[in-house]
């Protein structure tokens, strides 16, 4: 792959100190920003980093401090954004790490191909998708993102580039390694064949958490994509009531005539941007409770075969630019964990605890994961994952999340590093059994700590 990377020299490097945050807009730190336009510029930046090291950054959609580096360097990779080749016969693409999933969809959907794994936003880069080993609504079928990556070009701490593939220890450590093994420069990716840019979607309501888990367990094998929105403010017999949304890519034969004329057109909708200064306390138990009641009641008890745009199904929040501003200047914390099958009682305890506390969260999703992935720090494991957003200024939030961490770790589960901003480091070893191997490899290939982030310092990675 290395021979395919663009080598034309371009100077586009900024050198101011800038303040950056994660998508949650908490804990800003200041670093020295570089914007390379070529692999050579990226390598020169890495060789020039000082004692505080540096970390690569894409579109800034990691929720916490994974792409920040206080007092050190931050490498903005969005300037390396070339798609090198697309094989429309076999369904493969080779592209720079700074290419976004949005851009891939623009290019690939008209050719009848789709990215194999997408999270809740398409505004993430390929490099970020590898570093976080992102997952989507189809993990029970397709696994995480790097399961579909056949090769990476990785800029290592000594300033050289290695091409590595699955099974190579550097590849497996990079998958989910949060950018701490090197800078992903380019990737080769296998794609998903589709006939249209639409989905066939089934929707149904579940009266409580047990009902939701039973329905997901019994029927997930029928669907490529499956997720449940969960009302974490509901209590009593309604605790964990949910709206299940499952589907697959719509075949051409399922489209009405007006859509069948341009079946592969990619037309994401867009609403006005969220205000930069949303009132503090806008999202509270009362307002979110009303929203959750409305959202649950408006969902059909059971509906099958609805045709939806891809973007409506996968990325509804992308239609509201800067939606993270809704939480106000204090920002928000996203908390995501997974517990194994057989640990459902731990999940129930967590949901009951959040409901009793009255956490004002309207973005809460429950999914089932399939077999785990090869990445040493890859998050998914077979079991149940719950993700929720909470205003960062909520009184007592830190203590509550510490309690949830203990519950998750005690059940043999783990939290997602790409969304973490406050985990206590002593729990990390319990959650990630390959962590000693990861640290040993880091010590061997990067003894000077060239690749460093706020997250790595906080957690001792």
GROMACS .gro file of C-alpha atoms in nm:
model
  461
    1UNK     CA    1   0.000   0.000   0.000
    2UNK     CA    2   0.275   0.248   0.078
    3UNK     CA    3   0.351   0.307  -0.290
    4UNK     CA    4  -0.006   0.433  -0.342
    5UNK     CA    5   0.027   0.721  -0.097
    6UNK     CA    6   0.050   1.073  -0.241
    7UNK     CA    7   0.402   1.212  -0.221
    8UNK     CA    8   0.366   1.556  -0.380
    9UNK     CA    9   0.520   1.805  -0.133
   10UNK     CA   10   0.271   2.055   0.002
   11UNK     CA   11   0.323   2.306   0.281
   12UNK     CA   12   0.012   2.352   0.491
   13UNK     CA   13   0.126   2.335   0.851
   14UNK     CA   14  -0.013   2.564   1.119
   15UNK     CA   15   0.182   2.620   1.435
   16UNK     CA   16  -0.034   2.806   1.689
   17UNK     CA   17  -0.124   2.672   2.027
   18UNK     CA   18  -0.496   2.590   2.014
   19UNK     CA   19  -0.750   2.474   2.268
   20UNK     CA   20  -0.936   2.155   2.175
   21UNK     CA   21  -1.196   1.932   2.336
   22UNK     CA   22  -1.372   1.611   2.251
   23UNK     CA   23  -1.726   1.605   2.116
   24UNK     CA   24  -1.857   1.626   2.472
   25UNK     CA   25  -1.700   1.973   2.503
   26UNK     CA   26  -1.553   1.903   2.845
   27UNK     CA   27  -1.196   1.942   2.979
   28UNK     CA   28  -1.040   2.157   2.702
   29UNK     CA   29  -0.662   2.150   2.681
   30UNK     CA   30  -0.414   2.344   2.472
   31UNK     CA   31  -0.167   2.189   2.230
   32UNK     CA   32   0.050   2.275   1.933
   33UNK     CA   33  -0.151   2.205   1.616
   34UNK     CA   34   0.003   2.065   1.296
   35UNK     CA   35  -0.191   2.015   0.971
   36UNK     CA   36   0.011   1.795   0.734
   37UNK     CA   37  -0.092   1.761   0.370
   38UNK     CA   38   0.143   1.475   0.282
   39UNK     CA   39   0.284   1.169   0.457
   40UNK     CA   40   0.624   1.337   0.447
   41UNK     CA   41   0.491   1.634   0.641
   42UNK     CA   42   0.329   1.402   0.892
   43UNK     CA   43   0.658   1.217   0.941
   44UNK     CA   44   0.845   1.546   0.980
   45UNK     CA   45   0.597   1.656   1.245
   46UNK     CA   46   0.637   1.332   1.440
   47UNK     CA   47   1.016   1.363   1.433
   48UNK     CA   48   0.990   1.723   1.556
   49UNK     CA   49   0.763   1.656   1.853
   50UNK     CA   50   0.911   1.747   2.188
   51UNK     CA   51   0.898   1.583   2.529
   52UNK     CA   52   0.517   1.602   2.553
   53UNK     CA   53   0.478   1.394   2.236
   54UNK     CA   54   0.176   1.412   2.009
   55UNK     CA   55  -0.144   1.243   1.898
   56UNK     CA   56  -0.333   1.226   1.568
   57UNK     CA   57  -0.678   1.384   1.545
   58UNK     CA   58  -0.949   1.352   1.284
   59UNK     CA   59  -1.286   1.527   1.292
   60UNK     CA   60  -1.297   1.549   1.672
   61UNK     CA   61  -1.586   1.305   1.728
   62UNK     CA   62  -1.422   1.112   2.013
   63UNK     CA   63  -1.634   1.222   2.308
   64UNK     CA   64  -1.356   1.256   2.567
   65UNK     CA   65  -0.986   1.339   2.570
   66UNK     CA   66  -0.849   1.076   2.330
   67UNK     CA   67  -0.745   1.332   2.064
   68UNK     CA   68  -0.608   1.599   2.298
   69UNK     CA   69  -0.254   1.650   2.425
   70UNK     CA   70  -0.206   1.922   2.684
   71UNK     CA   71   0.117   2.110   2.624
   72UNK     CA   72   0.218   1.880   2.340
   73UNK     CA   73   0.136   1.834   1.973
   74UNK     CA   74  -0.188   1.746   1.795
   75UNK     CA   75  -0.169   1.622   1.435
   76UNK     CA   76  -0.480   1.724   1.239
   77UNK     CA   77  -0.505   1.450   0.977
   78UNK     CA   78  -0.799   1.588   0.780
   79UNK     CA   79  -0.562   1.729   0.517
   80UNK     CA   80  -0.468   1.375   0.408
   81UNK     CA   81  -0.799   1.314   0.237
   82UNK     CA   82  -0.739   1.142  -0.094
   83UNK     CA   83  -0.926   0.834  -0.213
   84UNK     CA   84  -0.658   0.646  -0.406
   85UNK     CA   85  -0.853   0.367  -0.570
   86UNK     CA   86  -1.192   0.200  -0.578
   87UNK     CA   87  -1.241  -0.149  -0.718
   88UNK     CA   88  -1.610  -0.149  -0.804
   89UNK     CA   89  -1.597  -0.516  -0.907
   90UNK     CA   90  -1.460  -0.659  -0.583
   91UNK     CA   91  -1.580  -0.385  -0.347
   92UNK     CA   92  -1.257  -0.248  -0.204
   93UNK     CA   93  -1.127   0.104  -0.149
   94UNK     CA   94  -0.783   0.243  -0.061
   95UNK     CA   95  -0.787   0.587   0.096
   96UNK     CA   96  -0.601   0.828   0.321
   97UNK     CA   97  -0.675   0.823   0.692
   98UNK     CA   98  -0.825   1.172   0.678
   99UNK     CA   99  -1.108   1.067   0.445
  100UNK     CA  100  -1.442   1.077   0.627
  101UNK     CA  101  -1.710   0.810   0.613
  102UNK     CA  102  -1.936   1.080   0.472
  103UNK     CA  103  -1.700   1.126   0.177
  104UNK     CA  104  -1.678   0.750   0.123
  105UNK     CA  105  -2.056   0.731   0.108
  106UNK     CA  106  -2.068   1.012  -0.148
  107UNK     CA  107  -1.826   0.825  -0.372
  108UNK     CA  108  -1.926   0.464  -0.309
  109UNK     CA  109  -2.305   0.463  -0.292
  110UNK     CA  110  -2.351   0.557  -0.661
  111UNK     CA  111  -2.133   0.254  -0.739
  112UNK     CA  112  -2.350   0.022  -0.531
  113UNK     CA  113  -2.122  -0.004  -0.227
  114UNK     CA  114  -2.152   0.105   0.136
  115UNK     CA  115  -1.911   0.127   0.427
  116UNK     CA  116  -1.924  -0.204   0.617
  117UNK     CA  117  -1.953  -0.046   0.963
  118UNK     CA  118  -2.073   0.300   1.059
  119UNK     CA  119  -2.136   0.446   1.404
  120UNK     CA  120  -2.405   0.701   1.486
  121UNK     CA  121  -2.226   0.967   1.283
  122UNK     CA  122  -2.071   0.957   0.936
  123UNK     CA  123  -1.846   1.253   1.026
  124UNK     CA  124  -1.554   1.042   1.144
  125UNK     CA  125  -1.232   0.976   0.956
  126UNK     CA  126  -1.106   0.636   0.850
  127UNK     CA  127  -0.805   0.684   1.078
  128UNK     CA  128  -1.033   0.760   1.370
  129UNK     CA  129  -1.250   0.459   1.284
  130UNK     CA  130  -0.942   0.238   1.308
  131UNK     CA  131  -0.807   0.398   1.624
  132UNK     CA  132  -1.140   0.355   1.805
  133UNK     CA  133  -1.230   0.033   1.619
  134UNK     CA  134  -1.578   0.175   1.582
  135UNK     CA  135  -1.889  -0.040   1.585
  136UNK     CA  136  -2.241   0.013   1.460
  137UNK     CA  137  -2.587  -0.138   1.470
  138UNK     CA  138  -2.458  -0.446   1.287
  139UNK     CA  139  -2.186  -0.571   1.522
  140UNK     CA  140  -2.379  -0.893   1.587
  141UNK     CA  141  -2.341  -0.965   1.213
  142UNK     CA  142  -2.037  -0.773   1.087
  143UNK     CA  143  -1.816  -0.703   1.386
  144UNK     CA  144  -1.617  -0.383   1.432
  145UNK     CA  145  -1.458  -0.161   1.168
  146UNK     CA  146  -1.111  -0.312   1.153
  147UNK     CA  147  -1.255  -0.656   1.078
  148UNK     CA  148  -1.302  -0.513   0.728
  149UNK     CA  149  -0.959  -0.352   0.695
  150UNK     CA  150  -0.709  -0.560   0.496
  151UNK     CA  151  -0.404  -0.334   0.538
  152UNK     CA  152  -0.284  -0.017   0.708
  153UNK     CA  153   0.002   0.220   0.640
  154UNK     CA  154   0.122   0.318   0.986
  155UNK     CA  155   0.369   0.596   1.065
  156UNK     CA  156   0.561   0.472   1.369
  157UNK     CA  157   0.757   0.651   1.640
  158UNK     CA  158   1.087   0.636   1.451
  159UNK     CA  159   0.936   0.827   1.156
  160UNK     CA  160   0.914   0.527   0.922
  161UNK     CA  161   0.605   0.377   0.761
  162UNK     CA  162   0.504   0.013   0.802
  163UNK     CA  163   0.233  -0.165   0.607
  164UNK     CA  164   0.059  -0.412   0.838
  165UNK     CA  165  -0.244  -0.636   0.816
  166UNK     CA  166  -0.465  -0.845   1.042
  167UNK     CA  167  -0.269  -1.085   1.259
  168UNK     CA  168   0.036  -0.859   1.276
  169UNK     CA  169   0.079  -0.745   1.636
  170UNK     CA  170   0.109  -0.382   1.534
  171UNK     CA  171  -0.218  -0.402   1.340
  172UNK     CA  172  -0.401  -0.570   1.627
  173UNK     CA  173  -0.266  -0.319   1.879
  174UNK     CA  174  -0.362  -0.029   1.652
  175UNK     CA  175  -0.721  -0.155   1.615
  176UNK     CA  176  -0.884   0.023   1.908
  177UNK     CA  177  -0.545   0.150   2.029
  178UNK     CA  178  -0.662   0.513   2.037
  179UNK     CA  179  -0.376   0.638   1.816
  180UNK     CA  180  -0.106   0.535   2.062
  181UNK     CA  181   0.082   0.293   1.835
  182UNK     CA  182   0.137   0.536   1.547
  183UNK     CA  183  -0.038   0.754   1.291
  184UNK     CA  184  -0.261   0.573   1.042
  185UNK     CA  185  -0.180   0.723   0.702
  186UNK     CA  186  -0.391   0.505   0.472
  187UNK     CA  187  -0.612   0.198   0.480
  188UNK     CA  188  -0.751  -0.065   0.245
  189UNK     CA  189  -1.114  -0.144   0.323
  190UNK     CA  190  -1.361  -0.411   0.211
  191UNK     CA  191  -1.711  -0.279   0.138
  192UNK     CA  192  -2.076  -0.386   0.165
  193UNK     CA  193  -2.273  -0.437  -0.155
  194UNK     CA  194  -2.608  -0.253  -0.170
  195UNK     CA  195  -2.874  -0.204  -0.438
  196UNK     CA  196  -3.014   0.125  -0.304
  197UNK     CA  197  -2.943   0.414  -0.069
  198UNK     CA  198  -3.246   0.318   0.140
  199UNK     CA  199  -3.332   0.087   0.426
  200UNK     CA  200  -3.625  -0.142   0.502
  201UNK     CA  201  -3.703  -0.082   0.868
  202UNK     CA  202  -3.916  -0.258   1.128
  203UNK     CA  203  -4.014  -0.069   1.444
  204UNK     CA  204  -4.185  -0.190   1.762
  205UNK     CA  205  -4.226  -0.088   2.123
  206UNK     CA  206  -4.111  -0.289   2.425
  207UNK     CA  207  -4.287  -0.230   2.755
  208UNK     CA  208  -3.978  -0.267   2.978
  209UNK     CA  209  -3.612  -0.371   2.975
  210UNK     CA  210  -3.678  -0.744   2.996
  211UNK     CA  211  -3.923  -0.721   2.708
  212UNK     CA  212  -3.666  -0.531   2.500
  213UNK     CA  213  -3.388  -0.783   2.572
  214UNK     CA  214  -3.617  -1.076   2.497
  215UNK     CA  215  -3.722  -0.929   2.161
  216UNK     CA  216  -3.363  -0.847   2.062
  217UNK     CA  217  -3.238  -1.192   2.164
  218UNK     CA  218  -3.514  -1.371   1.976
  219UNK     CA  219  -3.504  -1.176   1.651
  220UNK     CA  220  -3.162  -1.012   1.599
  221UNK     CA  221  -3.056  -1.297   1.372
  222UNK     CA  222  -3.316  -1.179   1.118
  223UNK     CA  223  -3.164  -0.833   1.083
  224UNK     CA  224  -2.831  -0.694   0.972
  225UNK     CA  225  -2.888  -0.381   1.184
  226UNK     CA  226  -3.055  -0.371   1.523
  227UNK     CA  227  -3.081  -0.115   1.804
  228UNK     CA  228  -3.317  -0.010   2.081
  229UNK     CA  229  -3.374   0.343   2.207
  230UNK     CA  230  -3.432   0.315   2.581
  231UNK     CA  231  -3.615   0.552   2.815
  232UNK     CA  232  -3.384   0.579   3.115
  233UNK     CA  233  -3.623   0.806   3.303
  234UNK     CA  234  -3.906   0.552   3.309
  235UNK     CA  235  -3.951   0.382   3.648
  236UNK     CA  236  -4.158   0.111   3.809
  237UNK     CA  237  -4.309  -0.143   3.573
  238UNK     CA  238  -4.202   0.073   3.276
  239UNK     CA  239  -3.831   0.073   3.369
  240UNK     CA  240  -3.629   0.034   3.052
  241UNK     CA  241  -3.920   0.070   2.811
  242UNK     CA  242  -3.781   0.090   2.461
  243UNK     CA  243  -3.838   0.146   2.093
  244UNK     CA  244  -3.672  -0.123   1.880
  245UNK     CA  245  -3.555  -0.032   1.531
  246UNK     CA  246  -3.420  -0.309   1.307
  247UNK     CA  247  -3.359  -0.329   0.936
  248UNK     CA  248  -3.150  -0.408   0.631
  249UNK     CA  249  -3.055  -0.245   0.304
  250UNK     CA  250  -3.359  -0.213   0.082
  251UNK     CA  251  -3.349  -0.403  -0.248
  252UNK     CA  252  -3.445  -0.213  -0.562
  253UNK     CA  253  -3.771  -0.407  -0.583
  254UNK     CA  254  -3.886  -0.257  -0.249
  255UNK     CA  255  -3.867   0.107  -0.362
  256UNK     CA  256  -4.169   0.300  -0.485
  257UNK     CA  257  -4.137   0.431  -0.845
  258UNK     CA  258  -4.040   0.786  -0.744
  259UNK     CA  259  -3.739   0.656  -0.544
  260UNK     CA  260  -3.652   0.378  -0.790
  261UNK     CA  261  -3.565   0.636  -1.056
  262UNK     CA  262  -3.246   0.726  -0.861
  263UNK     CA  263  -3.206   0.437  -0.619
  264UNK     CA  264  -2.845   0.509  -0.521
  265UNK     CA  265  -2.871   0.886  -0.478
  266UNK     CA  266  -2.706   1.005  -0.158
  267UNK     CA  267  -2.909   1.299  -0.025
  268UNK     CA  268  -2.854   1.359   0.345
  269UNK     CA  269  -3.097   1.606   0.496
  270UNK     CA  270  -2.983   1.907   0.695
  271UNK     CA  271  -3.150   2.123   0.959
  272UNK     CA  272  -3.034   2.455   1.107
  273UNK     CA  273  -2.734   2.429   1.337
  274UNK     CA  274  -2.783   2.414   1.712
  275UNK     CA  275  -2.719   2.750   1.885
  276UNK     CA  276  -2.372   2.806   2.024
  277UNK     CA  277  -2.506   2.921   2.359
  278UNK     CA  278  -2.791   2.692   2.460
  279UNK     CA  279  -2.930   2.792   2.801
  280UNK     CA  280  -2.769   2.615   3.096
  281UNK     CA  281  -3.007   2.357   3.237
  282UNK     CA  282  -3.213   2.332   2.918
  283UNK     CA  283  -3.194   1.954   2.942
  284UNK     CA  284  -3.334   1.862   3.282
  285UNK     CA  285  -3.551   1.586   3.417
  286UNK     CA  286  -3.872   1.766   3.323
  287UNK     CA  287  -3.784   1.860   2.964
  288UNK     CA  288  -3.616   1.529   2.887
  289UNK     CA  289  -3.899   1.340   3.056
  290UNK     CA  290  -4.150   1.510   2.827
  291UNK     CA  291  -3.936   1.434   2.522
  292UNK     CA  292  -3.897   1.067   2.620
  293UNK     CA  293  -4.271   1.032   2.678
  294UNK     CA  294  -4.341   1.182   2.337
  295UNK     CA  295  -4.076   0.971   2.163
  296UNK     CA  296  -4.206   0.647   2.313
  297UNK     CA  297  -4.572   0.723   2.248
  298UNK     CA  298  -4.521   0.836   1.888
  299UNK     CA  299  -4.348   0.510   1.797
  300UNK     CA  300  -4.577   0.247   1.644
  301UNK     CA  301  -4.654  -0.060   1.852
  302UNK     CA  302  -4.543  -0.260   1.551
  303UNK     CA  303  -4.460  -0.154   1.196
  304UNK     CA  304  -4.275  -0.347   0.928
  305UNK     CA  305  -4.112  -0.266   0.597
  306UNK     CA  306  -4.089   0.112   0.619
  307UNK     CA  307  -3.856   0.260   0.357
  308UNK     CA  308  -3.611   0.508   0.510
  309UNK     CA  309  -3.310   0.698   0.383
  310UNK     CA  310  -2.977   0.558   0.493
  311UNK     CA  311  -2.897   0.882   0.671
  312UNK     CA  312  -3.225   0.882   0.864
  313UNK     CA  313  -3.165   0.528   0.984
  314UNK     CA  314  -2.795   0.552   1.068
  315UNK     CA  315  -2.723   0.919   1.137
  316UNK     CA  316  -3.031   1.116   1.244
  317UNK     CA  317  -2.827   1.356   1.459
  318UNK     CA  318  -2.597   1.446   1.170
  319UNK     CA  319  -2.887   1.643   1.028
  320UNK     CA  320  -2.841   1.897   1.309
  321UNK     CA  321  -2.494   2.053   1.276
  322UNK     CA  322  -2.319   2.099   1.610
  323UNK     CA  323  -2.592   1.913   1.797
  324UNK     CA  324  -2.352   1.874   2.089
  325UNK     CA  325  -2.415   2.243   2.171
  326UNK     CA  326  -2.763   2.150   2.293
  327UNK     CA  327  -2.604   2.057   2.627
  328UNK     CA  328  -2.479   2.411   2.683
  329UNK     CA  329  -2.133   2.534   2.770
  330UNK     CA  330  -2.080   2.271   3.040
  331UNK     CA  331  -2.093   1.999   2.774
  332UNK     CA  332  -2.194   1.640   2.830
  333UNK     CA  333  -2.055   1.300   2.915
  334UNK     CA  334  -2.127   0.996   2.705
  335UNK     CA  335  -2.101   0.673   2.897
  336UNK     CA  336  -2.094   0.339   2.717
  337UNK     CA  337  -2.028  -0.003   2.861
  338UNK     CA  338  -2.070  -0.366   2.769
  339UNK     CA  339  -2.139  -0.672   2.985
  340UNK     CA  340  -2.132  -1.031   2.866
  341UNK     CA  341  -2.427  -1.257   2.802
  342UNK     CA  342  -2.514  -1.410   3.135
  343UNK     CA  343  -2.460  -1.076   3.313
  344UNK     CA  344  -2.804  -0.935   3.235
  345UNK     CA  345  -2.871  -0.869   3.603
  346UNK     CA  346  -2.579  -0.624   3.607
  347UNK     CA  347  -2.741  -0.441   3.315
  348UNK     CA  348  -3.073  -0.433   3.501
  349UNK     CA  349  -2.907  -0.289   3.811
  350UNK     CA  350  -2.740  -0.017   3.606
  351UNK     CA  351  -3.065   0.081   3.434
  352UNK     CA  352  -3.256   0.087   3.764
  353UNK     CA  353  -2.985   0.299   3.926
  354UNK     CA  354  -2.989   0.553   3.643
  355UNK     CA  355  -3.370   0.565   3.652
  356UNK     CA  356  -3.377   0.618   4.029
  357UNK     CA  357  -3.124   0.899   3.996
  358UNK     CA  358  -3.339   1.068   3.732
  359UNK     CA  359  -3.054   1.132   3.488
  360UNK     CA  360  -3.189   1.355   3.210
  361UNK     CA  361  -3.077   1.149   2.912
  362UNK     CA  362  -3.269   1.127   2.585
  363UNK     CA  363  -2.986   0.971   2.380
  364UNK     CA  364  -2.969   0.618   2.518
  365UNK     CA  365  -2.929   0.307   2.304
  366UNK     CA  366  -2.913  -0.064   2.381
  367UNK     CA  367  -2.757  -0.317   2.143
  368UNK     CA  368  -2.635  -0.675   2.135
  369UNK     CA  369  -2.275  -0.739   2.036
  370UNK     CA  370  -2.160  -1.048   1.852
  371UNK     CA  371  -1.820  -1.221   1.879
  372UNK     CA  372  -1.534  -0.999   1.990
  373UNK     CA  373  -1.274  -0.859   1.755
  374UNK     CA  374  -0.899  -0.909   1.728
  375UNK     CA  375  -0.796  -0.562   1.844
  376UNK     CA  376  -0.620  -0.579   2.178
  377UNK     CA  377  -0.815  -0.280   2.310
  378UNK     CA  378  -1.120  -0.322   2.089
  379UNK     CA  379  -1.430  -0.248   2.294
  380UNK     CA  380  -1.697  -0.496   2.178
  381UNK     CA  381  -1.740  -0.836   2.341
  382UNK     CA  382  -2.035  -1.076   2.310
  383UNK     CA  383  -2.311  -0.931   2.523
  384UNK     CA  384  -2.513  -0.618   2.589
  385UNK     CA  385  -2.396  -0.261   2.539
  386UNK     CA  386  -2.569   0.051   2.666
  387UNK     CA  387  -2.468   0.406   2.569
  388UNK     CA  388  -2.612   0.722   2.720
  389UNK     CA  389  -2.549   1.098   2.718
  390UNK     CA  390  -2.574   1.302   3.039
  391UNK     CA  391  -2.520   1.676   3.093
  392UNK     CA  392  -2.175   1.718   3.246
  393UNK     CA  393  -2.302   1.968   3.502
  394UNK     CA  394  -2.547   1.723   3.662
  395UNK     CA  395  -2.500   1.723   4.038
  396UNK     CA  396  -2.343   1.400   4.166
  397UNK     CA  397  -2.269   1.268   3.818
  398UNK     CA  398  -1.909   1.173   3.894
  399UNK     CA  399  -2.005   0.962   4.194
  400UNK     CA  400  -2.284   0.791   4.000
  401UNK     CA  401  -2.057   0.700   3.710
  402UNK     CA  402  -1.791   0.572   3.951
  403UNK     CA  403  -2.055   0.339   4.095
  404UNK     CA  404  -2.151   0.223   3.747
  405UNK     CA  405  -1.783   0.160   3.664
  406UNK     CA  406  -1.757  -0.068   3.967
  407UNK     CA  407  -2.074  -0.251   3.866
  408UNK     CA  408  -1.948  -0.300   3.509
  409UNK     CA  409  -1.598  -0.409   3.612
  410UNK     CA  410  -1.741  -0.647   3.871
  411UNK     CA  411  -1.950  -0.811   3.600
  412UNK     CA  412  -1.643  -0.859   3.376
  413UNK     CA  413  -1.748  -0.577   3.143
  414UNK     CA  414  -1.570  -0.270   3.013
  415UNK     CA  415  -1.623   0.093   2.913
  416UNK     CA  416  -1.554   0.233   2.567
  417UNK     CA  417  -1.231   0.435   2.560
  418UNK     CA  418  -1.340   0.642   2.262
  419UNK     CA  419  -1.620   0.785   2.473
  420UNK     CA  420  -1.450   0.793   2.811
  421UNK     CA  421  -1.345   1.115   2.983
  422UNK     CA  422  -1.326   1.020   3.351
  423UNK     CA  423  -1.260   0.648   3.419
  424UNK     CA  424  -1.035   0.568   3.716
  425UNK     CA  425  -0.716   0.398   3.586
  426UNK     CA  426  -0.716   0.118   3.845
  427UNK     CA  427  -1.025  -0.033   3.682
  428UNK     CA  428  -0.877  -0.047   3.333
  429UNK     CA  429  -0.678  -0.367   3.384
  430UNK     CA  430  -0.993  -0.547   3.495
  431UNK     CA  431  -1.175  -0.439   3.182
  432UNK     CA  432  -0.914  -0.503   2.911
  433UNK     CA  433  -0.723  -0.833   2.955
  434UNK     CA  434  -0.483  -0.757   2.667
  435UNK     CA  435  -0.372  -0.432   2.828
  436UNK     CA  436  -0.037  -0.575   2.952
  437UNK     CA  437   0.044  -0.685   2.595
  438UNK     CA  438  -0.049  -0.340   2.465
  439UNK     CA  439   0.172  -0.165   2.717
  440UNK     CA  440   0.462  -0.400   2.645
  441UNK     CA  441   0.437  -0.337   2.271
  442UNK     CA  442   0.419   0.038   2.329
  443UNK     CA  443   0.732   0.025   2.544
  444UNK     CA  444   0.914  -0.166   2.270
  445UNK     CA  445   0.810   0.031   1.960
  446UNK     CA  446   0.777   0.374   2.123
  447UNK     CA  447   1.018   0.383   2.419
  448UNK     CA  448   1.030   0.764   2.425
  449UNK     CA  449   0.652   0.803   2.438
  450UNK     CA  450   0.627   0.987   2.108
  451UNK     CA  451   0.256   0.910   2.083
  452UNK     CA  452   0.083   1.056   2.386
  453UNK     CA  453  -0.260   1.196   2.466
  454UNK     CA  454  -0.451   1.331   2.761
  455UNK     CA  455  -0.632   0.996   2.773
  456UNK     CA  456  -0.310   0.795   2.773
  457UNK     CA  457  -0.166   0.998   3.061
  458UNK     CA  458  -0.490   0.983   3.259
  459UNK     CA  459  -0.522   0.607   3.226
  460UNK     CA  460  -0.157   0.508   3.219
  461UNK     CA  461  -0.179   0.358   2.871
   0.00000   0.00000   0.00000
